[in-house]
């Protein structure tokens, strides 16, 4: 990952383009969109950032609109091509999303702001990977088109009370994890919270593949530094194992049509003892889960899904870009970063000694373990435009057993080869 982001200070300065300050700015309104839940760590931090922004910009009105992840994912290109574009918005990172918008000329080049305001110095190489994109929209090098204010990674959330009820110890190995799931099934409890209609299902499958993969495999898949074969041992193991988990009852067939929110709520309500998902749930679980719960990294795997968090991007057609840059700068301040850390987020520029909450310290410590072993392997839907929808629909077929693993892998290969740059 560090190799993918080999950006020196001179290169960053050399790549500074016009950041389009916006000649028609009135400086009176900041139009802001994001899709974080109000009680999530990010939602609470951004609320505080808005207050800070208002205090520093008296007379400026903030027009905030809460959006859904799926809503922005599907409508961003259309909205950003219209007069309704916000000044600053949260957007998904990666080649297929922010990279595609940058290639289409819909985002403002933030390179000059990133260097003059010191954002480049605050982000580690692994987190910075998704901030920069080349002329083909491929992450890892080129100009700055987004700024992540937090990092994220996936982990196993588990209900300690349910584990204790059935006499199951916290799994330390993959075999112990599957043994725990067998025990739940024996007791007529579906162990895994899942969503086939959105991202969770494909992330289970990608994690299974990552457990048999290495950094070169990830670079081939995500950064096109080699040929990706979906019938290789890692992908084959993942598809076969996922299909087997459905047959064994670890994953409910009825979850093929459920949303990510349904999976999270199932865990919050104590119905599902295990959820494999991201740190973006952490603050909400702290707030809403009324039982004893804990987390651990996916056992027997050096790699897991993760990266810098979603990006603040400034649309090319934004009317008040200077205000947008000021808001981003506030979210990068120690005050907001420390708040983010203590509310259950993974900050990128916090003062470590200011993080006092025990659960938050555990979250950040596990992230540091992953960072130190170069364990962040991005997300499965990133490589090519439209791949998220392909993964959703194809993984749903594995859940309903309407497609065999071999056919599933064929479909992924076809869509990947169609969308990836020709080598």
mmCIF file of C-alpha atoms in Angstrom:
data_model
loop_
_atom_site.group_PDB
_atom_site.id
_atom_site.type_symbol
_atom_site.label_atom_id
_atom_site.label_comp_id
_atom_site.label_asym_id
_atom_site.label_seq_id
_atom_site.Cartn_x
_atom_site.Cartn_y
_atom_site.Cartn_z
ATOM 1 C CA UNK A 1 0.000 0.000 0.000
ATOM 2 C CA UNK A 2 2.861 2.317 0.810
ATOM 3 C CA UNK A 3 4.269 1.515 -2.629
ATOM 4 C CA UNK A 4 0.923 2.448 -4.169
ATOM 5 C CA UNK A 5 1.136 5.854 -2.532
ATOM 6 C CA UNK A 6 4.770 6.734 -3.121
ATOM 7 C CA UNK A 7 4.103 10.455 -3.197
ATOM 8 C CA UNK A 8 6.952 12.768 -2.321
ATOM 9 C CA UNK A 9 6.467 16.363 -1.330
ATOM 10 C CA UNK A 10 7.937 17.479 -4.649
ATOM 11 C CA UNK A 11 5.495 15.334 -6.587
ATOM 12 C CA UNK A 12 2.584 16.711 -4.615
ATOM 13 C CA UNK A 13 3.703 20.254 -5.292
ATOM 14 C CA UNK A 14 4.314 19.492 -8.945
ATOM 15 C CA UNK A 15 0.829 18.059 -9.317
ATOM 16 C CA UNK A 16 -0.893 21.112 -7.873
ATOM 17 C CA UNK A 17 -3.621 22.060 -10.290
ATOM 18 C CA UNK A 18 -6.102 24.843 -10.108
ATOM 19 C CA UNK A 19 -8.355 24.203 -7.137
ATOM 20 C CA UNK A 20 -11.148 26.231 -8.715
ATOM 21 C CA UNK A 21 -11.819 28.682 -5.920
ATOM 22 C CA UNK A 22 -15.013 29.652 -7.711
ATOM 23 C CA UNK A 23 -15.423 33.132 -9.147
ATOM 24 C CA UNK A 24 -19.164 33.298 -8.459
ATOM 25 C CA UNK A 25 -18.935 32.597 -4.723
ATOM 26 C CA UNK A 26 -21.180 34.676 -2.498
ATOM 27 C CA UNK A 27 -19.624 33.371 0.739
ATOM 28 C CA UNK A 28 -22.994 33.345 2.482
ATOM 29 C CA UNK A 29 -24.063 29.692 2.397
ATOM 30 C CA UNK A 30 -22.332 26.331 2.834
ATOM 31 C CA UNK A 31 -24.320 23.479 1.324
ATOM 32 C CA UNK A 32 -23.247 20.213 2.979
ATOM 33 C CA UNK A 33 -24.267 16.593 2.436
ATOM 34 C CA UNK A 34 -23.215 13.497 4.361
ATOM 35 C CA UNK A 35 -24.732 10.127 5.187
ATOM 36 C CA UNK A 36 -23.472 9.350 8.692
ATOM 37 C CA UNK A 37 -26.041 8.383 11.348
ATOM 38 C CA UNK A 38 -26.566 11.155 13.937
ATOM 39 C CA UNK A 39 -25.349 8.949 16.804
ATOM 40 C CA UNK A 40 -22.383 7.477 14.927
ATOM 41 C CA UNK A 41 -18.921 8.739 15.811
ATOM 42 C CA UNK A 42 -18.661 10.544 12.497
ATOM 43 C CA UNK A 43 -22.158 12.005 12.738
ATOM 44 C CA UNK A 44 -21.422 13.463 16.166
ATOM 45 C CA UNK A 45 -18.042 14.797 15.068
ATOM 46 C CA UNK A 46 -19.441 16.456 11.949
ATOM 47 C CA UNK A 47 -22.236 18.057 14.003
ATOM 48 C CA UNK A 48 -19.593 19.593 16.227
ATOM 49 C CA UNK A 49 -17.608 20.656 13.161
ATOM 50 C CA UNK A 50 -20.687 22.488 11.850
ATOM 51 C CA UNK A 51 -20.969 24.370 15.164
ATOM 52 C CA UNK A 52 -17.283 25.254 14.990
ATOM 53 C CA UNK A 53 -17.685 26.396 11.387
ATOM 54 C CA UNK A 54 -20.596 28.671 12.297
ATOM 55 C CA UNK A 55 -18.616 30.196 15.154
ATOM 56 C CA UNK A 56 -15.719 30.971 12.817
ATOM 57 C CA UNK A 57 -17.983 32.211 9.994
ATOM 58 C CA UNK A 58 -20.608 34.478 11.556
ATOM 59 C CA UNK A 59 -23.405 35.260 9.150
ATOM 60 C CA UNK A 60 -22.788 32.187 6.997
ATOM 61 C CA UNK A 61 -25.730 29.793 6.765
ATOM 62 C CA UNK A 62 -25.087 26.036 6.753
ATOM 63 C CA UNK A 63 -27.595 24.059 4.725
ATOM 64 C CA UNK A 64 -27.053 20.458 5.816
ATOM 65 C CA UNK A 65 -28.894 17.590 4.163
ATOM 66 C CA UNK A 66 -28.668 14.032 5.471
ATOM 67 C CA UNK A 67 -28.408 11.549 2.612
ATOM 68 C CA UNK A 68 -28.347 7.756 2.408
ATOM 69 C CA UNK A 69 -25.216 5.907 1.289
ATOM 70 C CA UNK A 70 -27.116 4.131 -1.489
ATOM 71 C CA UNK A 71 -28.828 7.386 -2.493
ATOM 72 C CA UNK A 72 -25.548 9.208 -3.079
ATOM 73 C CA UNK A 73 -23.920 6.122 -4.617
ATOM 74 C CA UNK A 74 -26.570 5.945 -7.326
ATOM 75 C CA UNK A 75 -27.314 9.629 -7.996
ATOM 76 C CA UNK A 76 -23.990 11.446 -7.542
ATOM 77 C CA UNK A 77 -22.986 11.687 -11.243
ATOM 78 C CA UNK A 78 -26.396 13.111 -12.162
ATOM 79 C CA UNK A 79 -26.561 15.523 -9.219
ATOM 80 C CA UNK A 80 -23.004 16.780 -9.707
ATOM 81 C CA UNK A 81 -23.810 17.558 -13.320
ATOM 82 C CA UNK A 82 -26.682 19.810 -12.216
ATOM 83 C CA UNK A 83 -27.086 23.160 -10.478
ATOM 84 C CA UNK A 84 -28.108 21.319 -7.284
ATOM 85 C CA UNK A 85 -24.581 20.189 -6.406
ATOM 86 C CA UNK A 86 -23.569 20.842 -2.781
ATOM 87 C CA UNK A 87 -20.392 22.707 -1.838
ATOM 88 C CA UNK A 88 -18.966 19.746 0.042
ATOM 89 C CA UNK A 89 -20.213 16.183 0.314
ATOM 90 C CA UNK A 90 -19.232 12.808 1.674
ATOM 91 C CA UNK A 91 -18.583 10.260 -1.047
ATOM 92 C CA UNK A 92 -17.341 6.708 -1.275
ATOM 93 C CA UNK A 93 -13.667 6.227 -2.044
ATOM 94 C CA UNK A 94 -12.070 3.992 -4.647
ATOM 95 C CA UNK A 95 -11.667 3.629 -8.391
ATOM 96 C CA UNK A 96 -15.315 2.879 -9.114
ATOM 97 C CA UNK A 97 -16.667 5.852 -7.173
ATOM 98 C CA UNK A 98 -14.500 8.904 -6.393
ATOM 99 C CA UNK A 99 -12.024 7.789 -9.047
ATOM 100 C CA UNK A 100 -14.737 7.613 -11.687
ATOM 101 C CA UNK A 101 -16.096 11.078 -10.757
ATOM 102 C CA UNK A 102 -12.594 12.563 -10.922
ATOM 103 C CA UNK A 103 -12.056 11.006 -14.360
ATOM 104 C CA UNK A 104 -15.378 12.462 -15.498
ATOM 105 C CA UNK A 105 -14.284 15.941 -14.386
ATOM 106 C CA UNK A 106 -16.994 16.241 -11.739
ATOM 107 C CA UNK A 107 -14.691 16.866 -8.743
ATOM 108 C CA UNK A 108 -12.444 19.778 -7.814
ATOM 109 C CA UNK A 109 -8.691 19.189 -7.698
ATOM 110 C CA UNK A 110 -7.784 19.692 -4.019
ATOM 111 C CA UNK A 111 -4.008 19.271 -4.356
ATOM 112 C CA UNK A 112 -3.173 22.896 -3.639
ATOM 113 C CA UNK A 113 -5.434 22.994 -0.569
ATOM 114 C CA UNK A 114 -4.093 19.654 0.694
ATOM 115 C CA UNK A 115 -0.517 20.921 0.640
ATOM 116 C CA UNK A 116 -1.090 24.510 1.788
ATOM 117 C CA UNK A 117 -3.341 23.475 4.685
ATOM 118 C CA UNK A 118 -1.164 20.497 5.664
ATOM 119 C CA UNK A 119 -3.744 17.772 5.122
ATOM 120 C CA UNK A 120 -1.128 15.738 3.267
ATOM 121 C CA UNK A 121 1.097 15.715 6.369
ATOM 122 C CA UNK A 122 -1.708 14.509 8.641
ATOM 123 C CA UNK A 123 -2.571 11.393 6.649
ATOM 124 C CA UNK A 124 -0.465 8.242 6.682
ATOM 125 C CA UNK A 125 0.482 6.654 3.362
ATOM 126 C CA UNK A 126 -2.067 3.841 3.689
ATOM 127 C CA UNK A 127 -4.896 6.248 4.472
ATOM 128 C CA UNK A 128 -3.825 8.683 1.748
ATOM 129 C CA UNK A 129 -4.103 6.010 -0.972
ATOM 130 C CA UNK A 130 -7.767 6.779 -1.610
ATOM 131 C CA UNK A 131 -7.326 10.568 -1.668
ATOM 132 C CA UNK A 132 -5.368 10.705 -4.916
ATOM 133 C CA UNK A 133 -6.320 9.541 -8.420
ATOM 134 C CA UNK A 134 -4.541 9.513 -11.761
ATOM 135 C CA UNK A 135 -6.044 10.579 -15.094
ATOM 136 C CA UNK A 136 -7.707 7.152 -15.451
ATOM 137 C CA UNK A 137 -9.362 7.466 -12.038
ATOM 138 C CA UNK A 138 -7.104 4.850 -10.441
ATOM 139 C CA UNK A 139 -6.265 5.494 -6.795
ATOM 140 C CA UNK A 140 -2.785 5.677 -5.316
ATOM 141 C CA UNK A 141 -1.138 8.428 -7.348
ATOM 142 C CA UNK A 142 -1.992 11.675 -9.084
ATOM 143 C CA UNK A 143 -4.020 14.627 -7.845
ATOM 144 C CA UNK A 144 -5.998 15.017 -4.631
ATOM 145 C CA UNK A 145 -9.748 14.727 -5.143
ATOM 146 C CA UNK A 146 -10.875 13.878 -1.617
ATOM 147 C CA UNK A 147 -9.924 14.058 2.039
ATOM 148 C CA UNK A 148 -10.732 11.297 4.564
ATOM 149 C CA UNK A 149 -11.097 12.531 8.148
ATOM 150 C CA UNK A 150 -11.190 9.059 9.640
ATOM 151 C CA UNK A 151 -10.032 5.555 8.881
ATOM 152 C CA UNK A 152 -12.064 2.368 8.895
ATOM 153 C CA UNK A 153 -11.642 -1.370 9.001
ATOM 154 C CA UNK A 154 -13.740 -4.461 9.423
ATOM 155 C CA UNK A 155 -13.893 -6.712 12.441
ATOM 156 C CA UNK A 156 -16.006 -9.394 14.063
ATOM 157 C CA UNK A 157 -18.564 -7.922 16.458
ATOM 158 C CA UNK A 158 -19.854 -10.545 18.875
ATOM 159 C CA UNK A 159 -22.527 -10.656 21.564
ATOM 160 C CA UNK A 160 -20.707 -11.783 24.701
ATOM 161 C CA UNK A 161 -23.971 -12.478 26.524
ATOM 162 C CA UNK A 162 -25.178 -14.886 23.821
ATOM 163 C CA UNK A 163 -21.770 -16.561 23.669
ATOM 164 C CA UNK A 164 -21.898 -17.050 27.448
ATOM 165 C CA UNK A 165 -25.501 -18.333 27.301
ATOM 166 C CA UNK A 166 -24.443 -21.183 25.036
ATOM 167 C CA UNK A 167 -21.074 -21.760 26.718
ATOM 168 C CA UNK A 168 -18.978 -20.553 23.788
ATOM 169 C CA UNK A 169 -15.587 -18.906 24.327
ATOM 170 C CA UNK A 170 -14.327 -15.988 22.220
ATOM 171 C CA UNK A 171 -12.832 -17.558 19.074
ATOM 172 C CA UNK A 172 -9.086 -17.122 18.702
ATOM 173 C CA UNK A 173 -8.709 -19.124 15.486
ATOM 174 C CA UNK A 174 -10.797 -19.610 12.356
ATOM 175 C CA UNK A 175 -11.570 -23.201 13.384
ATOM 176 C CA UNK A 176 -12.857 -21.922 16.716
ATOM 177 C CA UNK A 177 -15.025 -19.379 14.890
ATOM 178 C CA UNK A 178 -16.659 -22.069 12.747
ATOM 179 C CA UNK A 179 -17.060 -24.307 15.808
ATOM 180 C CA UNK A 180 -18.850 -21.439 17.571
ATOM 181 C CA UNK A 181 -21.187 -21.026 14.595
ATOM 182 C CA UNK A 182 -21.904 -24.768 14.603
ATOM 183 C CA UNK A 183 -22.868 -24.519 18.262
ATOM 184 C CA UNK A 184 -25.295 -21.672 17.564
ATOM 185 C CA UNK A 185 -26.885 -23.597 14.700
ATOM 186 C CA UNK A 186 -27.318 -26.608 17.009
ATOM 187 C CA UNK A 187 -29.293 -24.309 19.289
ATOM 188 C CA UNK A 188 -31.415 -23.020 16.379
ATOM 189 C CA UNK A 189 -29.691 -19.619 16.319
ATOM 190 C CA UNK A 190 -28.514 -18.237 12.966
ATOM 191 C CA UNK A 191 -25.037 -17.004 13.912
ATOM 192 C CA UNK A 192 -24.269 -14.370 11.263
ATOM 193 C CA UNK A 193 -26.126 -11.116 10.778
ATOM 194 C CA UNK A 194 -26.155 -10.575 7.035
ATOM 195 C CA UNK A 195 -27.490 -8.392 4.245
ATOM 196 C CA UNK A 196 -27.628 -9.675 0.704
ATOM 197 C CA UNK A 197 -29.237 -6.580 -0.804
ATOM 198 C CA UNK A 198 -26.329 -4.329 0.198
ATOM 199 C CA UNK A 199 -22.643 -4.545 1.113
ATOM 200 C CA UNK A 200 -22.354 -7.018 4.056
ATOM 201 C CA UNK A 201 -22.695 -10.276 2.093
ATOM 202 C CA UNK A 202 -19.988 -9.438 -0.440
ATOM 203 C CA UNK A 203 -17.709 -8.362 2.411
ATOM 204 C CA UNK A 204 -18.031 -11.748 4.125
ATOM 205 C CA UNK A 205 -16.994 -13.373 0.860
ATOM 206 C CA UNK A 206 -14.124 -10.972 0.197
ATOM 207 C CA UNK A 207 -12.798 -11.544 3.725
ATOM 208 C CA UNK A 208 -12.763 -15.283 3.104
ATOM 209 C CA UNK A 209 -10.701 -14.651 -0.034
ATOM 210 C CA UNK A 210 -8.353 -12.304 1.835
ATOM 211 C CA UNK A 211 -7.634 -14.997 4.408
ATOM 212 C CA UNK A 212 -5.937 -16.948 1.584
ATOM 213 C CA UNK A 213 -4.348 -13.929 -0.140
ATOM 214 C CA UNK A 214 -1.345 -11.616 0.163
ATOM 215 C CA UNK A 215 -0.511 -7.993 -0.702
ATOM 216 C CA UNK A 216 0.431 -8.833 -4.298
ATOM 217 C CA UNK A 217 -3.009 -10.426 -4.767
ATOM 218 C CA UNK A 218 -4.699 -7.275 -3.464
ATOM 219 C CA UNK A 219 -2.567 -5.013 -5.673
ATOM 220 C CA UNK A 220 -3.457 -7.094 -8.721
ATOM 221 C CA UNK A 221 -7.180 -6.922 -7.974
ATOM 222 C CA UNK A 222 -7.449 -3.323 -6.772
ATOM 223 C CA UNK A 223 -4.592 -1.525 -8.552
ATOM 224 C CA UNK A 224 -4.251 -3.693 -11.700
ATOM 225 C CA UNK A 225 -0.649 -4.620 -10.912
ATOM 226 C CA UNK A 226 -1.082 -8.074 -12.357
ATOM 227 C CA UNK A 227 -3.778 -10.367 -13.732
ATOM 228 C CA UNK A 228 -6.763 -11.209 -11.531
ATOM 229 C CA UNK A 229 -8.050 -14.761 -11.927
ATOM 230 C CA UNK A 230 -11.352 -15.370 -10.150
ATOM 231 C CA UNK A 231 -10.787 -19.106 -10.284
ATOM 232 C CA UNK A 232 -7.560 -18.860 -8.316
ATOM 233 C CA UNK A 233 -7.318 -20.621 -4.930
ATOM 234 C CA UNK A 234 -8.358 -17.550 -2.874
ATOM 235 C CA UNK A 235 -11.516 -16.644 -4.819
ATOM 236 C CA UNK A 236 -12.486 -20.296 -5.256
ATOM 237 C CA UNK A 237 -12.119 -20.958 -1.536
ATOM 238 C CA UNK A 238 -14.196 -17.871 -0.742
ATOM 239 C CA UNK A 239 -17.096 -18.741 -3.044
ATOM 240 C CA UNK A 240 -17.137 -22.414 -2.018
ATOM 241 C CA UNK A 241 -16.961 -21.598 1.685
ATOM 242 C CA UNK A 242 -19.649 -18.903 1.500
ATOM 243 C CA UNK A 243 -22.023 -21.272 -0.319
ATOM 244 C CA UNK A 244 -21.247 -23.954 2.258
ATOM 245 C CA UNK A 245 -22.026 -21.523 5.086
ATOM 246 C CA UNK A 246 -25.465 -20.935 3.612
ATOM 247 C CA UNK A 247 -26.075 -24.705 3.492
ATOM 248 C CA UNK A 248 -24.888 -25.102 7.084
ATOM 249 C CA UNK A 249 -27.237 -22.390 8.317
ATOM 250 C CA UNK A 250 -24.563 -19.874 9.321
ATOM 251 C CA UNK A 251 -26.223 -17.414 6.913
ATOM 252 C CA UNK A 252 -30.008 -17.242 6.522
ATOM 253 C CA UNK A 253 -31.341 -17.637 2.982
ATOM 254 C CA UNK A 254 -33.921 -14.973 3.846
ATOM 255 C CA UNK A 255 -31.055 -12.475 4.236
ATOM 256 C CA UNK A 256 -30.727 -12.287 0.433
ATOM 257 C CA UNK A 257 -33.171 -9.370 0.383
ATOM 258 C CA UNK A 258 -32.240 -7.573 3.597
ATOM 259 C CA UNK A 259 -30.402 -4.235 3.861
ATOM 260 C CA UNK A 260 -27.256 -3.365 5.805
ATOM 261 C CA UNK A 261 -29.409 -1.542 8.355
ATOM 262 C CA UNK A 262 -31.334 -4.782 8.950
ATOM 263 C CA UNK A 263 -28.094 -6.636 9.676
ATOM 264 C CA UNK A 264 -26.931 -3.967 12.121
ATOM 265 C CA UNK A 265 -30.298 -3.818 13.883
ATOM 266 C CA UNK A 266 -30.367 -7.615 14.144
ATOM 267 C CA UNK A 267 -27.113 -7.425 16.101
ATOM 268 C CA UNK A 268 -28.287 -4.446 18.187
ATOM 269 C CA UNK A 269 -31.481 -6.291 19.145
ATOM 270 C CA UNK A 270 -29.525 -9.341 20.262
ATOM 271 C CA UNK A 271 -30.978 -11.600 17.574
ATOM 272 C CA UNK A 272 -27.696 -12.312 15.768
ATOM 273 C CA UNK A 273 -24.678 -13.199 17.910
ATOM 274 C CA UNK A 274 -22.086 -12.254 15.225
ATOM 275 C CA UNK A 275 -21.738 -9.458 12.693
ATOM 276 C CA UNK A 276 -18.692 -9.012 10.505
ATOM 277 C CA UNK A 277 -18.706 -5.386 9.433
ATOM 278 C CA UNK A 278 -16.941 -2.079 9.747
ATOM 279 C CA UNK A 279 -15.848 0.363 12.407
ATOM 280 C CA UNK A 280 -18.545 2.747 11.155
ATOM 281 C CA UNK A 281 -20.995 0.775 13.345
ATOM 282 C CA UNK A 282 -18.882 1.101 16.484
ATOM 283 C CA UNK A 283 -20.236 4.322 17.936
ATOM 284 C CA UNK A 284 -23.802 3.291 17.247
ATOM 285 C CA UNK A 285 -23.348 -0.062 18.961
ATOM 286 C CA UNK A 286 -21.861 1.697 21.988
ATOM 287 C CA UNK A 287 -24.960 3.886 22.073
ATOM 288 C CA UNK A 288 -27.695 1.360 21.290
ATOM 289 C CA UNK A 289 -26.610 -2.197 22.181
ATOM 290 C CA UNK A 290 -27.928 -3.063 25.651
ATOM 291 C CA UNK A 291 -25.753 -6.130 26.193
ATOM 292 C CA UNK A 292 -22.089 -6.923 26.689
ATOM 293 C CA UNK A 293 -20.310 -7.082 23.335
ATOM 294 C CA UNK A 294 -16.786 -7.129 22.033
ATOM 295 C CA UNK A 295 -14.744 -7.309 18.856
ATOM 296 C CA UNK A 296 -11.815 -9.188 17.391
ATOM 297 C CA UNK A 297 -9.989 -9.147 14.076
ATOM 298 C CA UNK A 298 -10.849 -11.905 11.608
ATOM 299 C CA UNK A 299 -8.797 -14.859 12.872
ATOM 300 C CA UNK A 300 -5.967 -16.445 10.882
ATOM 301 C CA UNK A 301 -5.839 -13.626 8.332
ATOM 302 C CA UNK A 302 -3.237 -10.898 7.934
ATOM 303 C CA UNK A 303 -5.562 -8.915 5.676
ATOM 304 C CA UNK A 304 -8.994 -7.430 6.190
ATOM 305 C CA UNK A 305 -11.205 -4.883 4.504
ATOM 306 C CA UNK A 306 -10.299 -1.305 5.344
ATOM 307 C CA UNK A 307 -8.849 1.988 4.219
ATOM 308 C CA UNK A 308 -9.084 5.655 4.853
ATOM 309 C CA UNK A 309 -12.708 6.573 5.460
ATOM 310 C CA UNK A 310 -15.171 8.042 3.011
ATOM 311 C CA UNK A 311 -14.020 11.275 1.436
ATOM 312 C CA UNK A 312 -14.988 14.885 1.674
ATOM 313 C CA UNK A 313 -15.150 15.927 -1.960
ATOM 314 C CA UNK A 314 -15.856 19.329 -3.471
ATOM 315 C CA UNK A 315 -17.961 19.147 -6.645
ATOM 316 C CA UNK A 316 -16.567 20.965 -9.668
ATOM 317 C CA UNK A 317 -19.756 23.015 -9.813
ATOM 318 C CA UNK A 318 -19.814 23.959 -6.113
ATOM 319 C CA UNK A 319 -20.743 27.610 -5.555
ATOM 320 C CA UNK A 320 -18.765 28.226 -2.349
ATOM 321 C CA UNK A 321 -15.529 26.270 -2.544
ATOM 322 C CA UNK A 322 -13.546 28.384 -0.091
ATOM 323 C CA UNK A 323 -16.162 27.697 2.589
ATOM 324 C CA UNK A 324 -15.977 23.996 1.712
ATOM 325 C CA UNK A 325 -12.194 24.010 2.216
ATOM 326 C CA UNK A 326 -12.613 25.760 5.564
ATOM 327 C CA UNK A 327 -15.122 23.131 6.706
ATOM 328 C CA UNK A 328 -12.845 20.256 5.695
ATOM 329 C CA UNK A 329 -10.006 21.951 7.577
ATOM 330 C CA UNK A 330 -12.117 22.092 10.746
ATOM 331 C CA UNK A 331 -12.875 18.368 10.536
ATOM 332 C CA UNK A 332 -9.112 17.779 10.432
ATOM 333 C CA UNK A 333 -8.486 19.830 13.601
ATOM 334 C CA UNK A 334 -7.323 18.211 16.852
ATOM 335 C CA UNK A 335 -10.570 19.162 18.587
ATOM 336 C CA UNK A 336 -12.798 17.352 16.115
ATOM 337 C CA UNK A 337 -10.388 14.450 15.631
ATOM 338 C CA UNK A 338 -10.157 13.850 19.384
ATOM 339 C CA UNK A 339 -13.951 13.952 19.671
ATOM 340 C CA UNK A 340 -14.238 11.466 16.815
ATOM 341 C CA UNK A 341 -11.835 9.117 18.587
ATOM 342 C CA UNK A 342 -13.665 9.253 21.903
ATOM 343 C CA UNK A 343 -17.038 8.641 20.246
ATOM 344 C CA UNK A 344 -15.964 5.354 18.667
ATOM 345 C CA UNK A 345 -14.372 6.438 15.389
ATOM 346 C CA UNK A 346 -10.861 5.875 14.058
ATOM 347 C CA UNK A 347 -9.334 9.365 13.766
ATOM 348 C CA UNK A 348 -6.498 10.164 11.375
ATOM 349 C CA UNK A 349 -5.044 13.180 13.191
ATOM 350 C CA UNK A 350 -5.934 12.888 16.876
ATOM 351 C CA UNK A 351 -3.771 13.345 19.938
ATOM 352 C CA UNK A 352 -3.378 9.760 21.206
ATOM 353 C CA UNK A 353 -3.312 10.879 24.841
ATOM 354 C CA UNK A 354 -6.699 12.567 24.375
ATOM 355 C CA UNK A 355 -8.481 9.271 23.647
ATOM 356 C CA UNK A 356 -9.736 8.236 27.074
ATOM 357 C CA UNK A 357 -12.704 5.937 26.356
ATOM 358 C CA UNK A 358 -11.655 2.263 26.898
ATOM 359 C CA UNK A 359 -13.697 0.858 23.991
ATOM 360 C CA UNK A 360 -12.378 3.569 21.698
ATOM 361 C CA UNK A 361 -8.813 2.742 22.707
ATOM 362 C CA UNK A 362 -9.452 -0.925 21.824
ATOM 363 C CA UNK A 363 -10.828 0.095 18.430
ATOM 364 C CA UNK A 364 -7.849 2.295 17.646
ATOM 365 C CA UNK A 365 -5.337 -0.258 18.974
ATOM 366 C CA UNK A 366 -6.698 -2.916 16.608
ATOM 367 C CA UNK A 367 -6.487 -0.455 13.729
ATOM 368 C CA UNK A 368 -2.849 0.200 14.603
ATOM 369 C CA UNK A 369 -2.190 -3.566 14.543
ATOM 370 C CA UNK A 370 -3.605 -3.719 11.013
ATOM 371 C CA UNK A 371 -1.682 -0.641 9.871
ATOM 372 C CA UNK A 372 1.611 -1.976 11.212
ATOM 373 C CA UNK A 373 1.237 -5.248 9.310
ATOM 374 C CA UNK A 374 -0.009 -3.518 6.136
ATOM 375 C CA UNK A 375 -3.310 -5.299 6.599
ATOM 376 C CA UNK A 376 -5.802 -2.906 4.981
ATOM 377 C CA UNK A 377 -7.035 -4.486 1.732
ATOM 378 C CA UNK A 378 -9.654 -1.971 0.551
ATOM 379 C CA UNK A 379 -13.132 -3.213 -0.526
ATOM 380 C CA UNK A 380 -14.329 -5.690 -3.162
ATOM 381 C CA UNK A 381 -16.494 -3.246 -5.132
ATOM 382 C CA UNK A 382 -13.733 -0.702 -5.787
ATOM 383 C CA UNK A 383 -11.915 -1.908 -8.906
ATOM 384 C CA UNK A 384 -14.375 -1.063 -11.684
ATOM 385 C CA UNK A 385 -17.435 1.182 -12.140
ATOM 386 C CA UNK A 386 -20.730 -0.574 -11.458
ATOM 387 C CA UNK A 387 -19.031 -3.472 -9.678
ATOM 388 C CA UNK A 388 -20.914 -2.914 -6.430
ATOM 389 C CA UNK A 389 -24.213 -3.804 -8.114
ATOM 390 C CA UNK A 390 -22.642 -6.846 -9.772
ATOM 391 C CA UNK A 391 -21.351 -8.136 -6.438
ATOM 392 C CA UNK A 392 -24.702 -7.547 -4.757
ATOM 393 C CA UNK A 393 -26.747 -9.365 -7.386
ATOM 394 C CA UNK A 394 -24.307 -12.245 -7.832
ATOM 395 C CA UNK A 395 -23.775 -12.818 -4.099
ATOM 396 C CA UNK A 396 -27.549 -12.847 -3.619
ATOM 397 C CA UNK A 397 -27.617 -15.825 -5.996
ATOM 398 C CA UNK A 398 -25.176 -17.697 -3.759
ATOM 399 C CA UNK A 399 -27.408 -16.991 -0.758
ATOM 400 C CA UNK A 400 -30.510 -18.325 -2.523
ATOM 401 C CA UNK A 401 -28.507 -21.210 -4.041
ATOM 402 C CA UNK A 402 -29.711 -20.181 -7.499
ATOM 403 C CA UNK A 403 -26.114 -20.149 -8.743
ATOM 404 C CA UNK A 404 -23.159 -22.431 -8.081
ATOM 405 C CA UNK A 405 -19.795 -20.998 -6.949
ATOM 406 C CA UNK A 406 -18.215 -21.703 -10.342
ATOM 407 C CA UNK A 407 -20.883 -19.682 -12.173
ATOM 408 C CA UNK A 408 -20.607 -16.944 -9.570
ATOM 409 C CA UNK A 409 -16.872 -16.599 -10.214
ATOM 410 C CA UNK A 410 -17.436 -16.602 -13.971
ATOM 411 C CA UNK A 411 -19.837 -13.677 -13.612
ATOM 412 C CA UNK A 412 -17.380 -11.704 -11.468
ATOM 413 C CA UNK A 413 -14.569 -12.332 -13.956
ATOM 414 C CA UNK A 414 -16.666 -11.172 -16.899
ATOM 415 C CA UNK A 415 -17.730 -7.913 -15.219
ATOM 416 C CA UNK A 416 -14.226 -7.230 -13.906
ATOM 417 C CA UNK A 417 -12.524 -7.801 -17.259
ATOM 418 C CA UNK A 418 -15.089 -5.612 -19.002
ATOM 419 C CA UNK A 419 -14.513 -2.653 -16.662
ATOM 420 C CA UNK A 420 -10.804 -2.891 -15.807
ATOM 421 C CA UNK A 421 -8.211 -0.905 -17.818
ATOM 422 C CA UNK A 422 -6.665 -2.877 -20.651
ATOM 423 C CA UNK A 423 -3.167 -4.024 -19.717
#
